[in-house]
Coordinates of C-alpha atoms in Angstrom, one line a residue:
Chain R
X1 CA 65.6 126.3 119.7
X2 CA 67.7 124.6 122.0
X3 CA 71.6 123.3 123.8
X4 CA 73.8 121.2 125.3
X5 CA 76.8 119.2 124.0
X6 CA 77.2 116.5 120.9
X7 CA 76.7 113.7 120.1
X8 CA 72.9 113.2 122.3
X9 CA 70.7 114.0 119.0
X10 CA 70.3 117.1 119.5
X11 CA 70.8 118.3 115.4
X12 CA 68.0 114.9 114.9
X13 CA 65.6 116.1 117.4
X14 CA 65.8 119.7 115.6
X15 CA 64.4 118.2 112.8
X16 CA 62.0 116.7 114.3
X17 CA 60.3 119.6 116.0
X18 CA 61.0 121.5 113.5
X19 CA 59.0 119.1 110.9
X20 CA 56.6 118.4 113.4
X21 CA 56.1 122.8 113.9
X22 CA 55.1 122.9 110.7
X23 CA 52.5 120.0 110.1
X24 CA 50.6 122.8 113.0
X25 CA 50.5 125.4 110.4
X26 CA 53.5 127.0 111.2
X27 CA 56.2 129.0 108.4
X28 CA 59.4 127.0 110.4
X29 CA 63.0 127.9 109.1
X30 CA 65.2 125.7 110.6
X31 CA 69.4 126.8 110.8
X32 CA 72.2 125.2 112.1
X33 CA 74.8 127.1 113.6
X34 CA 77.3 124.2 113.4
X35 CA 80.2 125.8 111.7
X36 CA 83.1 123.1 112.1
X37 CA 80.3 120.5 111.7
X38 CA 77.6 121.1 110.3
X39 CA 74.4 118.1 110.4
X40 CA 72.0 119.1 108.7
X41 CA 72.3 118.4 105.5
X42 CA 72.4 114.7 105.9
X43 CA 69.3 115.2 108.3
X44 CA 67.2 117.0 105.8
X45 CA 69.0 115.2 102.5
X46 CA 70.4 118.2 101.5
X47 CA 74.2 116.6 101.1
X48 CA 75.6 118.3 97.8
X49 CA 73.3 121.3 97.6
X50 CA 73.9 125.0 97.8
X51 CA 72.4 128.2 98.5
X52 CA 71.7 130.7 95.6
X53 CA 71.3 134.2 96.1
X54 CA 67.7 136.2 95.5
X55 CA 67.3 139.9 93.5
X56 CA 67.8 141.9 97.1
X57 CA 71.3 140.2 97.3
X58 CA 70.4 137.6 100.3
X59 CA 71.3 134.4 100.2
X60 CA 68.0 131.9 99.9
X61 CA 67.5 129.4 102.2
X62 CA 67.0 125.8 101.2
X63 CA 63.5 124.1 101.0
X64 CA 62.4 120.5 102.1
X65 CA 60.2 118.6 103.7
X66 CA 58.0 122.3 103.7
X67 CA 61.6 123.5 106.4
X68 CA 63.6 126.6 105.4
X69 CA 67.1 125.6 105.5
X70 CA 70.8 127.3 105.9
X71 CA 73.7 125.9 107.5
X72 CA 77.5 126.3 105.9
X73 CA 77.7 123.1 104.6
X74 CA 75.5 125.3 101.6
X75 CA 77.6 128.3 101.7
X76 CA 81.1 126.6 101.2
X77 CA 82.9 125.5 98.0
X78 CA 83.7 121.4 98.9
X79 CA 83.2 119.4 102.4
X80 CA 86.7 120.2 103.5
X81 CA 87.7 120.8 107.1
X82 CA 86.5 124.5 108.1
X83 CA 89.6 125.9 110.1
X84 CA 88.4 129.3 111.5
X85 CA 89.8 131.2 113.7
X86 CA 86.5 132.4 116.2
X87 CA 86.1 136.4 114.5
X88 CA 85.6 133.8 111.5
X89 CA 83.2 131.6 112.9
X90 CA 80.8 135.2 114.6
X91 CA 81.1 136.5 111.3
X92 CA 79.7 133.5 109.3
X93 CA 76.7 133.3 112.1
X94 CA 75.7 137.1 111.7
X95 CA 75.6 136.0 107.7
X96 CA 73.3 132.8 108.4
X97 CA 71.1 134.5 110.6
X98 CA 71.0 138.4 109.4
X99 CA 71.7 137.8 105.4
X100 CA 69.6 134.8 104.7
X101 CA 65.8 135.4 103.5
X102 CA 64.2 133.3 106.5
X103 CA 61.3 136.0 106.6
X104 CA 58.7 135.0 106.9
X105 CA 58.5 132.6 109.9
X106 CA 57.0 131.6 112.8
X107 CA 59.8 129.8 114.5
X108 CA 63.1 129.8 114.0
X109 CA 65.2 126.7 115.5
X110 CA 68.6 126.8 116.3
X111 CA 70.8 123.4 116.2
X112 CA 73.6 125.0 118.0
X113 CA 77.4 123.1 118.4
X114 CA 78.7 121.5 121.3
X115 CA 79.1 123.6 124.0
X116 CA 79.1 127.2 126.2
X117 CA 81.0 129.4 123.3
X118 CA 81.9 132.1 120.9
X119 CA 78.9 130.8 118.5
X120 CA 76.1 130.7 121.4
X121 CA 77.4 133.8 122.9
X122 CA 77.4 135.6 119.8
X123 CA 73.5 133.8 118.7
X124 CA 72.4 135.0 122.0
X125 CA 74.1 138.8 121.7
X126 CA 72.2 139.0 118.2
X127 CA 68.9 138.1 117.6
X128 CA 65.9 137.8 120.4
X129 CA 66.0 134.6 121.1
X130 CA 62.5 133.1 122.6
X131 CA 63.7 130.6 124.7
X132 CA 65.9 127.8 124.1
X133 CA 65.4 124.2 124.6
X134 CA 68.4 121.7 126.1
X135 CA 68.6 118.3 125.0
X136 CA 70.5 115.5 127.1
X137 CA 70.7 112.2 127.8
X138 CA 70.4 110.9 131.4
X139 CA 73.5 110.4 131.4
X140 CA 76.2 111.6 134.5
X141 CA 79.0 112.9 132.0
X142 CA 76.2 114.6 129.5
X143 CA 74.4 116.2 132.7
X144 CA 77.7 118.2 133.0
X145 CA 77.7 120.4 130.5
X146 CA 74.3 121.1 130.7
X147 CA 74.6 122.0 133.9
X148 CA 77.1 124.3 132.5
X149 CA 74.6 125.4 129.4
X150 CA 72.1 126.0 132.2
X151 CA 73.9 128.7 133.3
X152 CA 75.6 130.5 130.8
X153 CA 71.8 130.8 129.0
X154 CA 70.2 132.4 132.1
X155 CA 73.4 134.9 132.8
X156 CA 72.5 136.1 129.0
X157 CA 68.6 136.2 130.0
X158 CA 67.9 133.1 127.5
X159 CA 64.6 131.5 129.2
X160 CA 64.5 127.5 129.0
X161 CA 61.6 126.4 127.9
X162 CA 62.4 123.0 129.1
X163 CA 64.9 119.7 129.1
X164 CA 64.4 116.4 126.4
X165 CA 65.8 113.4 127.5
X166 CA 67.0 111.2 124.9
X167 CA 68.5 108.1 124.9
X168 CA 66.2 107.7 128.0
X169 CA 65.7 103.5 127.4
X170 CA 65.8 100.6 125.2
X171 CA 64.5 98.6 124.3
X172 CA 65.9 95.0 123.1
X173 CA 64.8 94.6 119.2
X174 CA 64.1 90.7 119.7
X175 CA 63.2 89.6 124.0
X176 CA 61.9 93.5 124.3
X177 CA 64.1 93.8 127.2
X178 CA 64.3 97.3 128.4
X179 CA 68.1 98.7 129.6
X180 CA 68.6 102.1 130.9
X181 CA 71.7 101.8 129.0
X182 CA 72.6 105.3 129.8
X183 CA 71.9 105.1 133.2
X184 CA 68.5 107.1 134.2
X185 CA 66.8 109.5 135.7
X186 CA 68.9 112.6 134.4
X187 CA 66.5 114.5 133.2
X188 CA 65.0 114.6 136.9
X189 CA 67.8 115.3 138.9
X190 CA 68.0 118.4 136.0
X191 CA 64.6 119.0 136.4
X192 CA 64.8 119.7 140.4
X193 CA 68.1 121.1 140.3
X194 CA 67.0 124.6 137.9
X195 CA 63.3 123.4 138.1
X196 CA 62.6 123.3 134.7
X197 CA 60.1 121.8 132.6
X198 CA 60.6 118.2 131.3
X199 CA 59.2 118.2 127.8
X200 CA 59.8 115.1 126.7
X201 CA 61.9 111.8 127.9
X202 CA 63.0 110.2 123.8
X203 CA 63.8 106.3 123.8
X204 CA 67.0 104.7 121.9
X205 CA 65.7 103.9 118.3
X206 CA 67.4 101.8 115.8
X207 CA 65.0 103.0 113.5
X208 CA 65.0 106.9 113.6
X209 CA 69.0 106.4 114.0
X210 CA 69.1 104.7 110.2
X211 CA 65.8 107.6 109.5
X212 CA 68.5 110.5 110.3
X213 CA 71.8 108.7 108.5
X214 CA 70.0 108.9 105.7
X215 CA 67.9 111.8 105.5
X216 CA 64.3 110.2 106.1
X217 CA 63.0 112.2 109.5
X218 CA 61.1 110.3 110.2
X219 CA 57.9 113.5 110.8
X220 CA 57.3 112.3 106.9
X221 CA 56.8 108.5 107.7
X222 CA 54.8 106.5 108.7
X223 CA 53.1 107.1 112.4
X224 CA 55.2 105.5 115.5
X225 CA 55.1 106.5 119.3
X226 CA 58.4 108.7 118.6
X227 CA 56.3 110.9 116.2
X228 CA 53.4 111.6 118.2
X229 CA 56.1 112.3 121.4
X230 CA 57.7 114.7 118.3
X231 CA 54.0 116.4 118.0
X232 CA 54.4 116.8 122.0
X233 CA 56.7 119.2 122.3
X234 CA 55.4 120.7 119.4
X235 CA 52.4 121.5 120.7
X236 CA 53.9 122.3 124.3
X237 CA 56.2 124.5 122.3
X238 CA 53.4 126.4 120.2
X239 CA 51.4 126.4 123.6
X240 CA 54.4 128.1 125.5
X241 CA 55.0 130.7 123.1
X242 CA 51.3 131.7 121.8
X243 CA 51.1 132.3 126.3
X244 CA 54.6 134.9 125.8
X245 CA 52.1 136.5 123.3
X246 CA 50.1 137.1 125.2
X247 CA 51.3 138.0 127.9
X248 CA 54.0 140.6 126.4
X249 CA 51.5 142.2 124.1
Chain K
X1 CA 96.0 112.6 122.2
X2 CA 92.5 112.2 120.5
X3 CA 90.0 113.9 119.7
X4 CA 86.2 114.1 117.8
X5 CA 82.6 115.0 118.5
X6 CA 81.4 115.0 121.8
X7 CA 79.3 112.2 123.0
X8 CA 80.9 109.7 121.6
X9 CA 83.1 109.0 124.8
X10 CA 85.7 109.9 124.0
X11 CA 87.0 111.4 127.8
X12 CA 85.4 107.7 128.4
X13 CA 88.5 106.5 126.2
X14 CA 91.4 108.9 127.3
X15 CA 91.3 108.1 130.4
X16 CA 91.2 104.2 130.2
X17 CA 93.6 104.3 127.7
X18 CA 96.0 106.6 129.8
X19 CA 95.6 104.4 132.4
X20 CA 95.8 101.6 129.8
X21 CA 99.6 103.1 129.2
X22 CA 100.6 103.2 132.9
X23 CA 99.8 99.7 133.5
X24 CA 102.8 99.6 130.7
X25 CA 104.7 101.7 132.8
X26 CA 105.0 104.7 131.7
X27 CA 104.3 108.3 133.6
X28 CA 101.7 109.3 131.8
X29 CA 99.5 113.1 132.4
X30 CA 96.1 113.9 130.9
X31 CA 94.8 117.5 130.3
X32 CA 91.1 118.4 130.0
X33 CA 91.2 120.3 127.3
X34 CA 87.0 120.9 128.0
X35 CA 87.5 124.2 128.6
X36 CA 83.5 124.2 128.5
X37 CA 82.8 121.5 130.5
X38 CA 85.6 119.6 131.9
X39 CA 84.6 115.6 133.0
X40 CA 88.0 114.8 134.0
X41 CA 86.9 115.5 137.7
X42 CA 84.0 113.5 137.3
X43 CA 85.8 110.9 135.0
X44 CA 88.7 110.4 137.6
X45 CA 87.1 111.0 141.1
X46 CA 88.9 114.3 141.4
X47 CA 85.5 116.7 141.6
X48 CA 85.6 119.3 144.1
X49 CA 89.5 118.7 144.1
X50 CA 91.5 121.9 143.6
X51 CA 95.1 122.4 142.8
X52 CA 97.9 123.8 144.1
X53 CA 101.2 125.8 142.9
X54 CA 104.7 124.6 143.0
X55 CA 108.4 126.3 144.9
X56 CA 108.4 127.0 141.7
X57 CA 105.1 129.0 140.6
X58 CA 103.9 126.0 138.4
X59 CA 100.3 124.5 139.1
X60 CA 100.7 121.2 140.7
X61 CA 98.7 118.5 138.2
X62 CA 96.4 116.6 140.5
X63 CA 97.3 112.3 141.3
X64 CA 94.8 109.8 141.5
X65 CA 95.2 106.0 140.0
X66 CA 98.6 107.4 139.2
X67 CA 98.0 109.9 136.7
X68 CA 98.7 112.7 136.6
X69 CA 95.9 114.9 136.1
X70 CA 94.7 118.4 135.2
X71 CA 91.6 120.6 134.5
X72 CA 90.2 124.0 134.1
X73 CA 87.2 122.7 137.1
X74 CA 90.8 122.3 139.1
X75 CA 91.2 125.9 139.6
X76 CA 88.3 128.3 138.5
X77 CA 86.2 128.3 141.8
X78 CA 82.5 127.7 141.6
X79 CA 81.0 124.9 139.7
X80 CA 79.4 127.7 137.3
X81 CA 79.6 128.0 133.2
X82 CA 82.5 129.8 131.5
X83 CA 81.8 132.5 129.7
X84 CA 84.9 132.8 128.1
X85 CA 85.6 134.7 124.2
X86 CA 88.2 133.2 122.5
X87 CA 91.7 134.4 123.5
X88 CA 90.7 134.0 127.2
X89 CA 90.5 130.0 126.3
X90 CA 93.2 130.1 124.5
X91 CA 94.8 131.3 127.7
X92 CA 94.1 129.2 129.5
X93 CA 94.7 126.1 127.3
X94 CA 98.2 127.6 127.7
X95 CA 98.6 127.8 131.2
X96 CA 97.4 124.1 131.3
X97 CA 100.0 122.6 129.5
X98 CA 102.7 125.4 130.2
X99 CA 102.4 126.6 133.9
X100 CA 102.1 122.5 134.7
X101 CA 104.7 120.6 136.3
X102 CA 104.1 118.5 134.4
X103 CA 107.4 116.8 133.9
X104 CA 108.7 114.0 134.2
X105 CA 106.1 112.9 131.5
X106 CA 106.0 109.7 128.4
X107 CA 103.0 110.8 127.9
X108 CA 100.5 113.1 128.3
X109 CA 97.1 112.6 127.3
X110 CA 94.8 115.7 125.5
X111 CA 91.6 115.2 125.9
X112 CA 90.2 117.7 122.9
X113 CA 86.4 119.2 123.2
X114 CA 84.7 118.5 120.4
X115 CA 84.6 120.0 117.1
X116 CA 87.5 121.7 115.4
X117 CA 88.0 125.2 116.4
X118 CA 89.9 127.4 118.3
X119 CA 91.2 124.7 120.8
X120 CA 92.1 122.3 118.6
X121 CA 94.4 125.0 116.6
X122 CA 96.1 126.5 119.3
X123 CA 97.3 122.7 120.9
X124 CA 98.0 121.7 117.7
X125 CA 100.2 125.0 117.0
X126 CA 101.2 125.4 120.8
X127 CA 103.3 122.0 121.3
X128 CA 103.9 119.1 119.3
X129 CA 101.5 117.0 119.4
X130 CA 103.4 113.0 118.3
X131 CA 100.3 112.2 117.5
X132 CA 96.2 112.3 117.2
X133 CA 93.8 109.5 117.9
X134 CA 90.2 109.2 116.0
X135 CA 87.3 108.4 118.6
X136 CA 83.7 107.8 116.5
X137 CA 80.8 105.6 117.0
X138 CA 79.3 103.2 113.4
X139 CA 77.1 106.4 112.9
X140 CA 77.0 108.9 109.5
X141 CA 76.0 111.9 111.6
X142 CA 78.8 111.1 113.8
X143 CA 81.3 110.7 110.6
X144 CA 80.9 113.7 109.3
X145 CA 82.5 116.1 112.1
X146 CA 85.4 113.1 112.1
X147 CA 86.2 113.5 108.5
X148 CA 86.1 116.9 109.3
X149 CA 88.5 116.7 112.4
X150 CA 90.9 114.8 110.2
X151 CA 91.1 117.4 107.4
X152 CA 91.3 119.7 110.2
X153 CA 94.9 117.9 111.5
X154 CA 96.3 117.1 108.7
X155 CA 95.6 120.3 107.4
X156 CA 98.5 121.2 110.4
X157 CA 100.3 117.8 109.8
X158 CA 99.2 116.0 113.7
X159 CA 100.4 112.5 112.4
X160 CA 96.6 110.4 113.3
X161 CA 97.1 107.7 114.7
X162 CA 94.4 105.6 114.1
X163 CA 90.6 105.3 114.5
X164 CA 88.9 103.5 117.7
X165 CA 85.7 103.0 117.3
X166 CA 82.8 103.1 120.1
X167 CA 79.0 102.2 120.7
X168 CA 80.2 99.8 118.4
X169 CA 77.5 97.1 118.9
X170 CA 74.8 96.5 122.4
X171 CA 74.1 92.5 123.6
X172 CA 71.2 92.6 125.0
X173 CA 71.6 91.8 129.2
X174 CA 68.4 89.7 129.1
X175 CA 68.5 87.3 125.8
X176 CA 71.7 88.5 124.7
X177 CA 70.6 89.2 121.5
X178 CA 73.3 91.5 119.2
X179 CA 72.4 94.5 118.1
X180 CA 74.0 97.3 116.1
X181 CA 71.7 100.6 117.1
X182 CA 74.4 103.0 116.3
X183 CA 74.7 101.5 112.6
X184 CA 77.8 99.5 111.5
X185 CA 81.0 99.8 109.3
X186 CA 81.9 103.8 110.6
X187 CA 85.0 103.0 110.9
X188 CA 85.7 101.0 108.2
X189 CA 84.4 103.6 106.0
X190 CA 86.7 105.7 107.8
X191 CA 89.5 103.9 107.2
X192 CA 88.9 102.9 103.2
X193 CA 88.3 107.0 102.7
X194 CA 91.3 108.3 104.7
X195 CA 94.1 104.6 104.7
X196 CA 94.0 105.3 108.7
X197 CA 94.1 102.4 111.0
X198 CA 90.9 100.4 113.3
X199 CA 93.0 100.5 116.4
X200 CA 90.1 98.8 118.5
X201 CA 86.7 99.1 118.3
X202 CA 84.1 99.3 122.3
X203 CA 81.3 98.0 122.3
X204 CA 78.0 99.5 124.6
X205 CA 78.8 98.8 127.8
X206 CA 76.6 99.6 130.6
X207 CA 79.4 98.3 133.6
X208 CA 81.2 101.2 132.3
X209 CA 79.0 103.7 131.3
X210 CA 78.7 103.8 135.1
X211 CA 81.6 103.3 136.3
X212 CA 82.9 106.7 134.1
X213 CA 80.2 107.8 135.9
X214 CA 81.2 107.2 139.5
X215 CA 85.0 107.7 139.0
X216 CA 86.1 104.2 138.8
X217 CA 87.2 103.7 136.2
X218 CA 86.8 100.0 134.8
X219 CA 90.9 100.2 134.4
X220 CA 90.8 100.1 137.7
X221 CA 88.9 97.6 138.8
X222 CA 88.3 93.2 137.3
X223 CA 89.6 92.1 134.3
X224 CA 87.1 92.2 131.5
X225 CA 86.8 92.2 128.1
X226 CA 86.6 96.0 127.3
X227 CA 90.1 96.3 130.0
X228 CA 92.1 93.5 128.1
X229 CA 90.7 96.3 124.8
X230 CA 92.3 99.1 126.3
X231 CA 95.3 97.0 127.0
X232 CA 95.2 96.3 123.7
X233 CA 95.0 100.1 122.7
X234 CA 98.1 101.5 124.4
X235 CA 100.3 98.9 123.3
X236 CA 99.9 99.7 119.6
X237 CA 100.3 102.9 121.2
X238 CA 102.8 102.0 122.6
X239 CA 104.3 100.7 119.8
X240 CA 104.3 103.4 117.1
X241 CA 105.8 106.0 119.1
X242 CA 108.8 104.2 120.5
X243 CA 109.2 103.7 116.2
X244 CA 108.9 106.5 115.5
X245 CA 111.8 107.2 118.6
X246 CA 113.7 105.2 116.7
X247 CA 113.4 105.9 113.7
X248 CA 113.7 109.8 113.9
X249 CA 116.4 109.8 116.2

């Protein structure tokens, strides 16, 4: 479950974290809570797929790569723009959370839209979130939104599990020169400011970007450094969750 | 005036387009319509500045780099998270549009938040927009949101002036190797699909990113290729607007 501003690769991180958690023998679902610009169908190669209804009148999540997947795109007829006011959006979100045959699940990863608006608030109020992961780039302009999001989640008592820094660095494919295209130390600054752990830092990776655009998640392909980073991220989340379970029961 | 998903450098493009239009002897205002993550104060070096009220009870826009600037950040007391429901957001937007001493102006650039939600809709209904510029990266995942936005603006009859492709390409600072980090032909695809002009393509530029983060807009610095691209963008917008004026009066 995670949040921040858009364009920082949040959805791509969500999907590959879900796959890494699934590898650790968890039953994992992923919910695309971006009503206006759903990207899950592209990322999980489920474009133009539509959901069906179960005998008990629940919506059946689509299954691909061993993940239960749900997005507003699986419920709407066309690919057209969704022009909805706040209230309709809230109803859609509630439907995606409550009227989908999710269970049994160990994890439901919710890929939140950018910002700290109605959708984020409603989800925090509708379901008891175990935690939220903040995804950011190192850039100062990105940190502005993440700071707001951290404050909002603290206000509504959702635990923040830590920070993932995406687009941390770039290595030239020809000469190997490293360049911090989007700046540096962004996650470190946030970590110091809010006393949060940095869970992982992910480089800019053209293959990763292509895999995302083509619906072939890297966690389903050959082992790369990026895969081991997602495995590490999943391991930390798993440990945090099991620790929480032990201390609360 | 423009729109798309976040993280694609939309605010940075807005600010530098505003400066380029100002260079062409226009009176230019810029409104940061992102209530939840305002970035204008950072981009225009106006962090921690607050707005005052005029004798006629209007809010005085802040002025820097010859631009009239307004953002929710100039009106709120702290830097904390804004946790508002849709209706409050709409009221804030209306205030920023109607209760600010904007005039006289040739252009009001509105930097929209990501998505196609209440804010975008309300602005389209509150004021007669002369046009909207779509900013996107070449990446398929970014195009999803832009398609939705184009459809929404067409639905509410706002003319789309064209597309700006940001993060088009990257040149290694050491060996000069060119890499299409975020893919290619994104703007071209949209242009074909929706019969829209590509107004400009902007490369990934570390100096540009730094200048944005530090509130020193590149249009206020030495002439670079990027500056000439913003000048060209402004020239096209200016021409389109004057043509429209001539044909409608």
